[in-house]
mmCIF file of C-alpha atoms and ligand atoms in Angstrom:
data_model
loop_
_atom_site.group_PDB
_atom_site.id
_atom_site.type_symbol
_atom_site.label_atom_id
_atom_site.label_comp_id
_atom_site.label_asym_id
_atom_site.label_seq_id
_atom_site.Cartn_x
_atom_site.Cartn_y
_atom_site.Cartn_z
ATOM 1 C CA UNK R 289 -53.603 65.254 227.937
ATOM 2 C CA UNK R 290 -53.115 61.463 227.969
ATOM 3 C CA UNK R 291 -50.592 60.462 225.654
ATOM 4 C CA UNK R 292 -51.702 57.040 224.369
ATOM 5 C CA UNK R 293 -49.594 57.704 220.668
ATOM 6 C CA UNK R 294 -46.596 55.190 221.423
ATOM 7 C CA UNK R 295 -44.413 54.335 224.400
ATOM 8 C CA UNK R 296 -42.312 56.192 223.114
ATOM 9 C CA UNK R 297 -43.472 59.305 225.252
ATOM 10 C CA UNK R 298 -41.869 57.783 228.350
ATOM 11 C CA UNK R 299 -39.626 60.597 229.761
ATOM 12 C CA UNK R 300 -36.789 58.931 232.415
ATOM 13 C CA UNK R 301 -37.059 58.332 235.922
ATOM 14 C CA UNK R 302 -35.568 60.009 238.949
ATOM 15 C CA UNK R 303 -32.915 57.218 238.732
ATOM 16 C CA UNK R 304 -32.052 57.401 235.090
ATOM 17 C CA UNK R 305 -31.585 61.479 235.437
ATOM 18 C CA UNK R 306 -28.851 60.442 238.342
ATOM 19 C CA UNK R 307 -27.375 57.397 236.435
ATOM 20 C CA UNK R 308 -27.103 60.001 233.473
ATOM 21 C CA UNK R 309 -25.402 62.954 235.631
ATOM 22 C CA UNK R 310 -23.086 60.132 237.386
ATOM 23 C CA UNK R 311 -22.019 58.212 234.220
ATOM 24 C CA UNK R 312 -18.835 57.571 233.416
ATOM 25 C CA UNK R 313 -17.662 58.417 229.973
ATOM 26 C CA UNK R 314 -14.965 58.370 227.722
ATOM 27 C CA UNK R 315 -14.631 58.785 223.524
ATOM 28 C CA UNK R 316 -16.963 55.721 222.324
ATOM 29 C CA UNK R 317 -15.967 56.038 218.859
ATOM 30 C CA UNK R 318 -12.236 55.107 220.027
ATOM 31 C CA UNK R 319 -14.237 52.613 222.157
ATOM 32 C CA UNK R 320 -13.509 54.334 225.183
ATOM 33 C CA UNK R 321 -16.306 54.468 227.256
ATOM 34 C CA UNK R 322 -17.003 52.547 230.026
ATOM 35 C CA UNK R 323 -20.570 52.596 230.311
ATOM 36 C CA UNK R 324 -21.333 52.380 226.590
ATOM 37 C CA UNK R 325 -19.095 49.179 226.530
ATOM 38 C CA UNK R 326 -21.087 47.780 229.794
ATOM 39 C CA UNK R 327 -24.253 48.358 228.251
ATOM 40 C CA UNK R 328 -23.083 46.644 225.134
ATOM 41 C CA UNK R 329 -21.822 44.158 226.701
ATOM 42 C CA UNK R 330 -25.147 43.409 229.014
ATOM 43 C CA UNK R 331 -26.962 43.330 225.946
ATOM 44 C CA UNK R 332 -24.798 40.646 223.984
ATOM 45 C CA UNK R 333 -25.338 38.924 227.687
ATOM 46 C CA UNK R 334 -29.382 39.316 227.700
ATOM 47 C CA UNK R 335 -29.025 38.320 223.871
ATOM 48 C CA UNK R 336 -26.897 35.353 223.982
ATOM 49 C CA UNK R 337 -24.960 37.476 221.007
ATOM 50 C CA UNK R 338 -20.716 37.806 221.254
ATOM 51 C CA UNK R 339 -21.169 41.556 220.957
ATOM 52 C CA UNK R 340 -23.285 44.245 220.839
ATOM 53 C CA UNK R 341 -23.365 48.278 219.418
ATOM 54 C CA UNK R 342 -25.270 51.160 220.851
ATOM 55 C CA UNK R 343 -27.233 53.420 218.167
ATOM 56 C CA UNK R 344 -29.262 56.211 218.337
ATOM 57 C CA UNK R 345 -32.404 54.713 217.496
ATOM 58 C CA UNK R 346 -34.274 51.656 216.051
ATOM 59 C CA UNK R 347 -33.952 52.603 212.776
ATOM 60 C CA UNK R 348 -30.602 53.161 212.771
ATOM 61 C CA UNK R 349 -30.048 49.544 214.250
ATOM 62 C CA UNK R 350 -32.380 47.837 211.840
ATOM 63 C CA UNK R 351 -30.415 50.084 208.963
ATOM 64 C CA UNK R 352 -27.481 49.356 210.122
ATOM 65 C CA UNK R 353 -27.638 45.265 210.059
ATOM 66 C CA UNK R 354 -29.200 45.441 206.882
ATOM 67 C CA UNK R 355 -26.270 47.652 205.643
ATOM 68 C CA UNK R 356 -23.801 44.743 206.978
ATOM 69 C CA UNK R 357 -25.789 41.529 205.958
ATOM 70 C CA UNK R 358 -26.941 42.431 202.417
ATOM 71 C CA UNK R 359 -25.117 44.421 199.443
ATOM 72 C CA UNK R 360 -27.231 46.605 196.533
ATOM 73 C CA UNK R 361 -29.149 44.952 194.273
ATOM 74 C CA UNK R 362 -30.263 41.658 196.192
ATOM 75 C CA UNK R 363 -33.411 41.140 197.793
ATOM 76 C CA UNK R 364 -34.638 41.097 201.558
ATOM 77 C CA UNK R 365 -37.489 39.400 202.665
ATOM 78 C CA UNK R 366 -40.178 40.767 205.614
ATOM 79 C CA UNK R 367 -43.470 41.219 206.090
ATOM 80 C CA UNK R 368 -45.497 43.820 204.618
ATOM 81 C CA UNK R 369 -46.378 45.767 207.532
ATOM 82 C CA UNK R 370 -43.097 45.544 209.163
ATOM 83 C CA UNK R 371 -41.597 48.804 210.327
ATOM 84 C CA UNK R 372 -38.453 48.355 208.306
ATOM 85 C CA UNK R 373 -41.015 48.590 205.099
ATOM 86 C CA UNK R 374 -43.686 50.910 206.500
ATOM 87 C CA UNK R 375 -42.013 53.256 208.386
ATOM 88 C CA UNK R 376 -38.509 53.793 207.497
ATOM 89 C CA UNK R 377 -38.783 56.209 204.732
ATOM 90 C CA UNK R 378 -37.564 53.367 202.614
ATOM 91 C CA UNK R 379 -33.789 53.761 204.292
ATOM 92 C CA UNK R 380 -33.189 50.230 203.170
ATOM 93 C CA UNK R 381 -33.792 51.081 199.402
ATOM 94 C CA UNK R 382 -32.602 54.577 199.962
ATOM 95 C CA UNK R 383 -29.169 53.153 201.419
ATOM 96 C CA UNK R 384 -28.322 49.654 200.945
ATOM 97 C CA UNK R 385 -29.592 49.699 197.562
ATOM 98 C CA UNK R 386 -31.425 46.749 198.497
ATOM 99 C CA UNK R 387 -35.193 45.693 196.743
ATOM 100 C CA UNK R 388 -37.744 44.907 199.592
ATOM 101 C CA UNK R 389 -39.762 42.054 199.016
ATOM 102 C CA UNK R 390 -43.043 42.482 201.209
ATOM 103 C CA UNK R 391 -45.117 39.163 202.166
ATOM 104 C CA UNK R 392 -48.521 39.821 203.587
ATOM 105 C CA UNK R 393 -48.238 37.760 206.956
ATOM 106 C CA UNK R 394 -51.244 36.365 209.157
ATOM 107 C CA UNK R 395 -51.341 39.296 211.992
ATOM 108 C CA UNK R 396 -47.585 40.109 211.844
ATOM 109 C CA UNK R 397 -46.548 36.293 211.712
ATOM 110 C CA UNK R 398 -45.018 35.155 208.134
ATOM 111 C CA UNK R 399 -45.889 31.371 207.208
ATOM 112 C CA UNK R 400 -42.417 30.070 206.783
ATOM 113 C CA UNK R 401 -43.947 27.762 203.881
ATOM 114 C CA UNK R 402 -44.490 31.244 202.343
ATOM 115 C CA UNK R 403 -40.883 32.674 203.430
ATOM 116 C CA UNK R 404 -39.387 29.602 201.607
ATOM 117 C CA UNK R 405 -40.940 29.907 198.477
ATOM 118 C CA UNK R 406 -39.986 33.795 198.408
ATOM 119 C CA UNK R 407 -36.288 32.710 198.576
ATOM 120 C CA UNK R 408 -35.039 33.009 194.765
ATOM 121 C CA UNK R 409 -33.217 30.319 192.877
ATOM 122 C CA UNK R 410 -30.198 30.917 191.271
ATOM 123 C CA UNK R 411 -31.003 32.938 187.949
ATOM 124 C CA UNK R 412 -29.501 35.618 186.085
ATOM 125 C CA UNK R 413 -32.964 37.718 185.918
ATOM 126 C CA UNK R 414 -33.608 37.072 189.756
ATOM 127 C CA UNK R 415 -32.309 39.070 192.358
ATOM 128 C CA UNK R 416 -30.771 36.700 194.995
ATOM 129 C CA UNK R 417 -32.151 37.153 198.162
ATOM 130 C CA UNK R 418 -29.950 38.413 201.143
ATOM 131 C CA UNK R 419 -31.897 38.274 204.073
ATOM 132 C CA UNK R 420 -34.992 37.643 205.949
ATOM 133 C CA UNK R 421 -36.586 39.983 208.730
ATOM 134 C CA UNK R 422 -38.755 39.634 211.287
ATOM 135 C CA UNK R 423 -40.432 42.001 213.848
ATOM 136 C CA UNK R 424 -41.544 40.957 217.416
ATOM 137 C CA UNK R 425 -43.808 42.037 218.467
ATOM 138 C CA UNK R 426 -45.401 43.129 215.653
ATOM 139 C CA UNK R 427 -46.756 46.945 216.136
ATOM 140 C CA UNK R 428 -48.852 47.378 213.229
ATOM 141 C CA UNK R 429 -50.581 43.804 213.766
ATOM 142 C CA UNK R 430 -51.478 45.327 217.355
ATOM 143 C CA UNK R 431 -48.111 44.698 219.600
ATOM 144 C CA UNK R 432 -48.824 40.468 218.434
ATOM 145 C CA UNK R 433 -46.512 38.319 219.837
ATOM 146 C CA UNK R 434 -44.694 36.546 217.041
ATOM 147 C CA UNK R 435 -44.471 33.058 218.326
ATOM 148 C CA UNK R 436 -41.203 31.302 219.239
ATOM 149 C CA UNK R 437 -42.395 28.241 217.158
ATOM 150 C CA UNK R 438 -42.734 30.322 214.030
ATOM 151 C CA UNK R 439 -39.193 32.113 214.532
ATOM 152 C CA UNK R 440 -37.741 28.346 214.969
ATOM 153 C CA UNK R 441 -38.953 27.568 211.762
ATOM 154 C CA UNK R 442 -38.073 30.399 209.816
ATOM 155 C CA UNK R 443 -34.497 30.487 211.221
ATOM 156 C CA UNK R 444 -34.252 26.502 210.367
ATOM 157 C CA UNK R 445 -35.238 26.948 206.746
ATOM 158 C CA UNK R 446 -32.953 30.205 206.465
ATOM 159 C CA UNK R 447 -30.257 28.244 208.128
ATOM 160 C CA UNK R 448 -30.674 25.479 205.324
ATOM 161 C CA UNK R 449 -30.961 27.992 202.554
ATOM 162 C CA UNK R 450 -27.665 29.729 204.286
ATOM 163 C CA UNK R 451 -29.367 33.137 204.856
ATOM 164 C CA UNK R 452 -29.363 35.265 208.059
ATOM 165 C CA UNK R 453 -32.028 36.258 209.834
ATOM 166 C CA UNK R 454 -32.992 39.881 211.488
ATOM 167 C CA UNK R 455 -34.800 40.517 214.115
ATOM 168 C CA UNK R 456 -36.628 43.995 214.571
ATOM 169 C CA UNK R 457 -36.955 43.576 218.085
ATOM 170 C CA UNK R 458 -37.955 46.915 218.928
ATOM 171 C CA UNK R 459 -40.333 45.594 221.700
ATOM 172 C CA UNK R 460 -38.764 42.018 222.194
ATOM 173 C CA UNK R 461 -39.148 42.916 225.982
ATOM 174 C CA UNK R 462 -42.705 42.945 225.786
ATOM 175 C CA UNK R 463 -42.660 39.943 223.781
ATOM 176 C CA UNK R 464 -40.579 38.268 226.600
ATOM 177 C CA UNK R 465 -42.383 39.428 229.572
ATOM 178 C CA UNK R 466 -45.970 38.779 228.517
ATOM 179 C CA UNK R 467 -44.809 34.982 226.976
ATOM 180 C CA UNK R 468 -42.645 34.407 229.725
ATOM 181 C CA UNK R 469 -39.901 33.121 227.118
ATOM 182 C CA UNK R 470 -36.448 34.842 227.464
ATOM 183 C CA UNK R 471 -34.777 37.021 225.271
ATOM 184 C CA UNK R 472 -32.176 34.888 224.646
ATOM 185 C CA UNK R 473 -34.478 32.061 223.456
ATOM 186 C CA UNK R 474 -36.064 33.967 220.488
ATOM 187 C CA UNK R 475 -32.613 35.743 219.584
ATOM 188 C CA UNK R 476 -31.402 32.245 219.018
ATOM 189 C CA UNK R 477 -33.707 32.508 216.098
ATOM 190 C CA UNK R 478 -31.780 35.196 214.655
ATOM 191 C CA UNK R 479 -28.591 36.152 213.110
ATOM 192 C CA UNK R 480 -28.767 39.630 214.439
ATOM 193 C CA UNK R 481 -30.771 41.264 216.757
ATOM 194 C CA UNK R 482 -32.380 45.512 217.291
ATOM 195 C CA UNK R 483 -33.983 46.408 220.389
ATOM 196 C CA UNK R 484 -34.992 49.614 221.584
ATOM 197 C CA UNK R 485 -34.732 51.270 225.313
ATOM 198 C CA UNK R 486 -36.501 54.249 224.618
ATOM 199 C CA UNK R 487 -40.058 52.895 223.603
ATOM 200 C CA UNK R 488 -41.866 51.024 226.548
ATOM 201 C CA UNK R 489 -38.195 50.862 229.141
ATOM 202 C CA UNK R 490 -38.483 54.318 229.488
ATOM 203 C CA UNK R 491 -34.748 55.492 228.534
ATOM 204 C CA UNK R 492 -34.432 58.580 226.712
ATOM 205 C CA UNK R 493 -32.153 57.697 223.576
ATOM 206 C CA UNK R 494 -30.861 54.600 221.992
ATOM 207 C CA UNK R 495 -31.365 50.922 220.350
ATOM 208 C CA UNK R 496 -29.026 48.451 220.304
ATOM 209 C CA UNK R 497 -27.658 45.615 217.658
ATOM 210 C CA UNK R 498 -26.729 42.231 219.115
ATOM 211 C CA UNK R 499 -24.917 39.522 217.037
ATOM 212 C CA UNK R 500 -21.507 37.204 216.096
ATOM 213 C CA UNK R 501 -18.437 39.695 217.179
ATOM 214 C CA UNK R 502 -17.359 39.809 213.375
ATOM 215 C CA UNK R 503 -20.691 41.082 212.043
ATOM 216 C CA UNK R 504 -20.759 43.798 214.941
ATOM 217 C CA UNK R 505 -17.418 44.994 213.881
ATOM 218 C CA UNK R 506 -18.581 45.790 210.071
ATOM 219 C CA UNK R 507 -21.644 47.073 212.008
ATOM 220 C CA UNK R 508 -19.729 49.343 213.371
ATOM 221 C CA UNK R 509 -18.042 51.136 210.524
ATOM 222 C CA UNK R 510 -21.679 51.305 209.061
ATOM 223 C CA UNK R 511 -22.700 53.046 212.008
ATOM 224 C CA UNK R 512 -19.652 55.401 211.899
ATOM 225 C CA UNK R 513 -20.674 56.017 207.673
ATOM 226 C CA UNK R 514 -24.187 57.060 208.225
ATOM 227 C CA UNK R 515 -22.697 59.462 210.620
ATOM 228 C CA UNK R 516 -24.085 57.624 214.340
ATOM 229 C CA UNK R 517 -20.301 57.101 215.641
ATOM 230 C CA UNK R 518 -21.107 59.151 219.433
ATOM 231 C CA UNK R 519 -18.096 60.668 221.554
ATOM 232 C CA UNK R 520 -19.560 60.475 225.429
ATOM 233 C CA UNK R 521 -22.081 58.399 224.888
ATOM 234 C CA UNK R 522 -22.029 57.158 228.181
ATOM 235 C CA UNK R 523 -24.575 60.231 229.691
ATOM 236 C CA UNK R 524 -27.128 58.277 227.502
ATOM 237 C CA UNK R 525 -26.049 54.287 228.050
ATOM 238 C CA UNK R 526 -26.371 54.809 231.854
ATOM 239 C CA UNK R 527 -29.958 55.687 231.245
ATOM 240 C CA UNK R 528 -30.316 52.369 229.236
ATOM 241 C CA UNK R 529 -28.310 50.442 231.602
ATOM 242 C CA UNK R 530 -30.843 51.514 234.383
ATOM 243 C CA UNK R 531 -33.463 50.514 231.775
ATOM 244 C CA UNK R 532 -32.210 46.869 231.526
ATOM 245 C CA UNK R 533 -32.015 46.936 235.523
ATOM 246 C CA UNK R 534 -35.332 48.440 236.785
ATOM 247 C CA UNK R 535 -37.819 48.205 233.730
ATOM 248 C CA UNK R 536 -38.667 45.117 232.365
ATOM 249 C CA UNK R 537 -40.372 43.848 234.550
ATOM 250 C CA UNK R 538 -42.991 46.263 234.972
ATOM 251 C CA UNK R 539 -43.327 45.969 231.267
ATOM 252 C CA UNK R 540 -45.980 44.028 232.664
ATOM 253 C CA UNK R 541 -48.067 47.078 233.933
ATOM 254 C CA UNK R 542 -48.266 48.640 230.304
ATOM 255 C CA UNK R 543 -50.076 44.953 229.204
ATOM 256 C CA UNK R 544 -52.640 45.141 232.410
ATOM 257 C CA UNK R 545 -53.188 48.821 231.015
ATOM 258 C CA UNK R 546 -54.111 47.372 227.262
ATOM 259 C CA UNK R 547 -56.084 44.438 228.956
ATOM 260 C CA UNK R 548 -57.963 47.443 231.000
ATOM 261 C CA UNK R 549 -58.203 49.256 227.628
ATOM 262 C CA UNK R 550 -59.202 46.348 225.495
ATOM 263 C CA UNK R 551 -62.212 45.163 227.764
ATOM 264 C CA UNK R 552 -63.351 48.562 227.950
ATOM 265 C CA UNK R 553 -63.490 48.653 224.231
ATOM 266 C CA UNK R 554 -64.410 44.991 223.692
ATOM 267 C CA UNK R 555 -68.111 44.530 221.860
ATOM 268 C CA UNK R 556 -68.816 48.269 221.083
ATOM 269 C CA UNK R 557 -70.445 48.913 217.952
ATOM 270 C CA UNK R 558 -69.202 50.770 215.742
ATOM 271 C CA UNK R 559 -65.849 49.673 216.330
ATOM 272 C CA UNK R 560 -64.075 46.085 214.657
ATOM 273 C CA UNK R 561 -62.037 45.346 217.374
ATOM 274 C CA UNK R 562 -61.329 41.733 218.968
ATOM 275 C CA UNK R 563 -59.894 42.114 222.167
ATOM 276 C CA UNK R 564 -58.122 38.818 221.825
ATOM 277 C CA UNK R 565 -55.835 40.456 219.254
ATOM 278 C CA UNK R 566 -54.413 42.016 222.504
ATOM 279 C CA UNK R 567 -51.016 40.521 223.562
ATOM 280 C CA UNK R 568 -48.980 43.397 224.695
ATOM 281 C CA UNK R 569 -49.209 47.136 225.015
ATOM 282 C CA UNK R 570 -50.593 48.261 221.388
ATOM 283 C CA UNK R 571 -54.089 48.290 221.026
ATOM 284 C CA UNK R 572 -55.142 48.745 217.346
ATOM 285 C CA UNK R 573 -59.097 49.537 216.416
ATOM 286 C CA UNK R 574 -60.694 50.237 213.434
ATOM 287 C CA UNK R 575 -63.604 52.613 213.336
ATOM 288 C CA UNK R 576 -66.736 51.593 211.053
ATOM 289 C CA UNK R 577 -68.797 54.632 211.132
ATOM 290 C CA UNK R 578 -66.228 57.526 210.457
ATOM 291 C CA UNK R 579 -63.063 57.941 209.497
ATOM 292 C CA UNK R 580 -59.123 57.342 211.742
ATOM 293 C CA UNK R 581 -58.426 60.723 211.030
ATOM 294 C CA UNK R 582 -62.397 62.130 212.880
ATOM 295 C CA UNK R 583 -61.887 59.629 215.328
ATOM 296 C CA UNK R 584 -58.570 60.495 216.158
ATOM 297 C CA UNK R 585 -59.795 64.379 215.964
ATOM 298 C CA UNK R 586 -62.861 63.487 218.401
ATOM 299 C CA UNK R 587 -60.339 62.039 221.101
ATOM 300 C CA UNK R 588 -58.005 64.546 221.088
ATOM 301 C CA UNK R 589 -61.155 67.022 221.753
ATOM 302 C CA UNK R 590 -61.308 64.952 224.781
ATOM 303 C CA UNK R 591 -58.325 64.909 226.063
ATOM 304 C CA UNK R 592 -56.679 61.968 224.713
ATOM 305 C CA UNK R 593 -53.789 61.348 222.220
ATOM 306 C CA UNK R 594 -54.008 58.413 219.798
ATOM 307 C CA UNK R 595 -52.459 57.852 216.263
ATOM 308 C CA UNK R 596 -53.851 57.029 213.089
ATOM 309 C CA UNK R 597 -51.975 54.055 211.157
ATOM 310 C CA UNK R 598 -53.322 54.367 207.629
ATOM 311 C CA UNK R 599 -56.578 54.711 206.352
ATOM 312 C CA UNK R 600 -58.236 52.038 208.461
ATOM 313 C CA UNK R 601 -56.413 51.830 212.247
ATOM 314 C CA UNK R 602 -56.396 53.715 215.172
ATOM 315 C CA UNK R 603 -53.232 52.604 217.705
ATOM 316 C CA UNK R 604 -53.502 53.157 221.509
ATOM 317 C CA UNK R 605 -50.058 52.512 222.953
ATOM 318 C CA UNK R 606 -49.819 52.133 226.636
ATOM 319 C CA UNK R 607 -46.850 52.940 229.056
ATOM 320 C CA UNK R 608 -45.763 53.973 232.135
ATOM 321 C CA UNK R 609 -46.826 57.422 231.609
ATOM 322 C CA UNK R 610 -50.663 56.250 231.279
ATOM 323 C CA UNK R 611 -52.698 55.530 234.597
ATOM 324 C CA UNK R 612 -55.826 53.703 234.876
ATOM 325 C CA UNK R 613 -58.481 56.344 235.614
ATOM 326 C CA UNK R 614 -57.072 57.277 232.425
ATOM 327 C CA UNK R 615 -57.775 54.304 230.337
ATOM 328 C CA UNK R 616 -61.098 54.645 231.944
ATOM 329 C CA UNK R 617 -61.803 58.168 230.667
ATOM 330 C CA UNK R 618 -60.194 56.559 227.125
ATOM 331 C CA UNK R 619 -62.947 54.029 226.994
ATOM 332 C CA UNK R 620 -66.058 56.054 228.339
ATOM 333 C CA UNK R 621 -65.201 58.838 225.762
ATOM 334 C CA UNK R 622 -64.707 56.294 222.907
ATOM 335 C CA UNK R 623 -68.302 55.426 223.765
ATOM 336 C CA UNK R 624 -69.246 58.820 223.460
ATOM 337 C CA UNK R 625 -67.276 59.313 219.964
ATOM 338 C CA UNK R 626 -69.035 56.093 218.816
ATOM 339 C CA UNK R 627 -72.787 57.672 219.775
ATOM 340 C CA UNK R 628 -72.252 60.900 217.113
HETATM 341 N N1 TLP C 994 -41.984 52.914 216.064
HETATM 342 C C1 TLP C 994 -42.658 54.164 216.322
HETATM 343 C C2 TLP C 994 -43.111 54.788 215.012
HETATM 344 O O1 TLP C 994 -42.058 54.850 214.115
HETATM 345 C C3 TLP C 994 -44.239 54.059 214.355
HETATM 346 C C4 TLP C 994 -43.814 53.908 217.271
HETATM 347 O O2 TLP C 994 -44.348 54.913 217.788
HETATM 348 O O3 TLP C 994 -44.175 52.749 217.480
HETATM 349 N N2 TLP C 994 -39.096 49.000 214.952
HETATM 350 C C5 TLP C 994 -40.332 49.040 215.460
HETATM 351 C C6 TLP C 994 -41.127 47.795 215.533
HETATM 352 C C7 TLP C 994 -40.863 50.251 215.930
HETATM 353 O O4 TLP C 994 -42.092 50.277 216.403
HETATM 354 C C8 TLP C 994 -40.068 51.418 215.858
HETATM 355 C C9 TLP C 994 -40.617 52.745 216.299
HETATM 356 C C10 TLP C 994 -38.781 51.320 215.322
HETATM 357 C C11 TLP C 994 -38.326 50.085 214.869
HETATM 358 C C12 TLP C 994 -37.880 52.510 215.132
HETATM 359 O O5 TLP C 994 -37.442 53.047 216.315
HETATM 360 P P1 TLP C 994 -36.918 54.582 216.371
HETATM 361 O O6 TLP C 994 -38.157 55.421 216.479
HETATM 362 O O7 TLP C 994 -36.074 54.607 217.589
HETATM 363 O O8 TLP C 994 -36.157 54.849 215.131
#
């Protein structure tokens, strides 16, 4: 089969399953372990953050800062097809208590003019707003690169209104890579920071939370509450350490694969696709003439693994685990799906 459902697939390399048997380790909850706390630190590093705190996944990161920088009852801005709103079985609601407030951005990037005026005034039938996230790159809008300028601006006006600012950066790596902007630069936009090693870098397990040493220390007795305090963590970190050292720069293939993919599918009818909307690794289409679901159904009769995201989109995630004979089978039986 090719596996074109998320990065996510991406099993570890030879050197990850060594770094894992080799690791050092100690009881991370007590803070002991020595490869945990050098991934963590690396991170704050690669960040520009004071500190840093390994999770078990993405949405365990993003719940976890929203846990520490809001309290029940106020109200957090993001964009309405962010993955903290779409995809996280409503864990924000569900656990901080907290009421989402969804703006419909322009392919995954919020106008700030319209982030400003979503910020409440002070009124006894308002909830106040808490804090502002953002996602980069966007996967529902297609792996789009949320531009520096735009996170600038949105962290100035938060800044002024004295709010922090998230950053879902599940795929910031991607976002870095194919811009050429560091990490650091667009997590100066932020108050706090996710990122993920398991999608596109290829570890097996983990995200991490970046931000000010205080916030990562009430971040930490989150984690601990929702039960994601780990003892040797360590066999896991190493895996994400080797991550940090030997995979982001080949995040680089994965876009050449979605280029590939995208002028393969670029023009067919049948299809509303602009292959300009391709900045990263996520290619998103949208059948005309049948439905995600048939489409989705007709691939997988050919071999190929895609996912349906809602009634409208098709996503076909490239990684390391995708070659490009494959992509080329992708797009000549696409062609074939689009002739029924
Ligand atoms: N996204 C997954 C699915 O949940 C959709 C995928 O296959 O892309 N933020 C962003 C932007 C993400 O794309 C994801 C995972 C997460 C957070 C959550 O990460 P995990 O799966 O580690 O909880």
């Amino acid at each position: 089969m090719i596996d074109l459902r998320s990065d996510t697939i991406t099993r570890p390399t030879e050197e990850m399953r060594r770094a894992m048997y080799e690791a050092e380790v100690g009881d991370d909850v007590y803070g002991e372990d020595p490869t945990v706390n050098r991934l963590q630190e690396k991170a704050a590093e690669v960040t520009g953050k004071e500190a840093a705190l390994y999770v078990p996944s993405g949405t365990m990161g993003n719940q976890v800062s929203i846990l520490t920088h809001t309290s029940p009852g106020t109200e957090v801005i993001m964009e309405a097809n962010a993955h903290i709103y779409y995809y996280e079985a409503a864990a924000a609601s569900a656990l901080a208590g907290i009421q989402p407030r969804p703006l419909a951005g322009q392919k995954g990037v919020l106008p700030p003019e319209l982030v400003e005026d979503a910020i409440r005034p002070d009124d006894v039938h308002l909830p106040p707003t808490s804090l502002i996230c953002l996602e980069n790159t966007h996967n529902r809008a297609g792996g789009r690169i949320v531009p520096l300028e735009n996170m600038k601006a949105i962290h100035d006006l938060a800044r002024r209104h004295n709010l922090p600012v998230h950053l879902d950066g599940a795929r910031i790596f991607n976002a870095s890579v194919a811009s050429g902007i560091p990490v650091s630069d667009y997590a100066a936009c932020t108050s706090s920071v996710q990122f993920c090693f398991s999608k596109g870098l290829g570890a097996p397990v983990g995200s991490i939370i970046t931000g000010p040493s205080d916030f990562i220390n009430e971040a930490k007795r989150w984690r601990k509450r929702l039960g994601g305090g780990m003892r040797q963590a360590g066999v896991i970190a190493s895996a994400c350490l080797v991550a940090l050292e030997t995979m982001v720069e080949r995040l680089a293939d994965d876009h050449a694969s979605a280029r590939l993919l995208a002028d393969g599918l670029a023009g067919l009818k049948g299809l509303n696709f602009d292959p300009a909307d391709v900045d990263t690794n996520i290619v998103i289409v949208k059948p005309l003439t049948m439905t995600p679901q048939r489409f989705n159904d007709e691939l997988k009769k050919r071999g190929i693994l895609a996912s349906v995201m809602g009634p409208d989109m098709v996503r076909l995630t490239t990684s390391r685990e995708v070659e490009s004979k494959d992509l080329e089978k992708t797009v000549a039986a696409v062609k074939e799906i689009l002739a029924l």
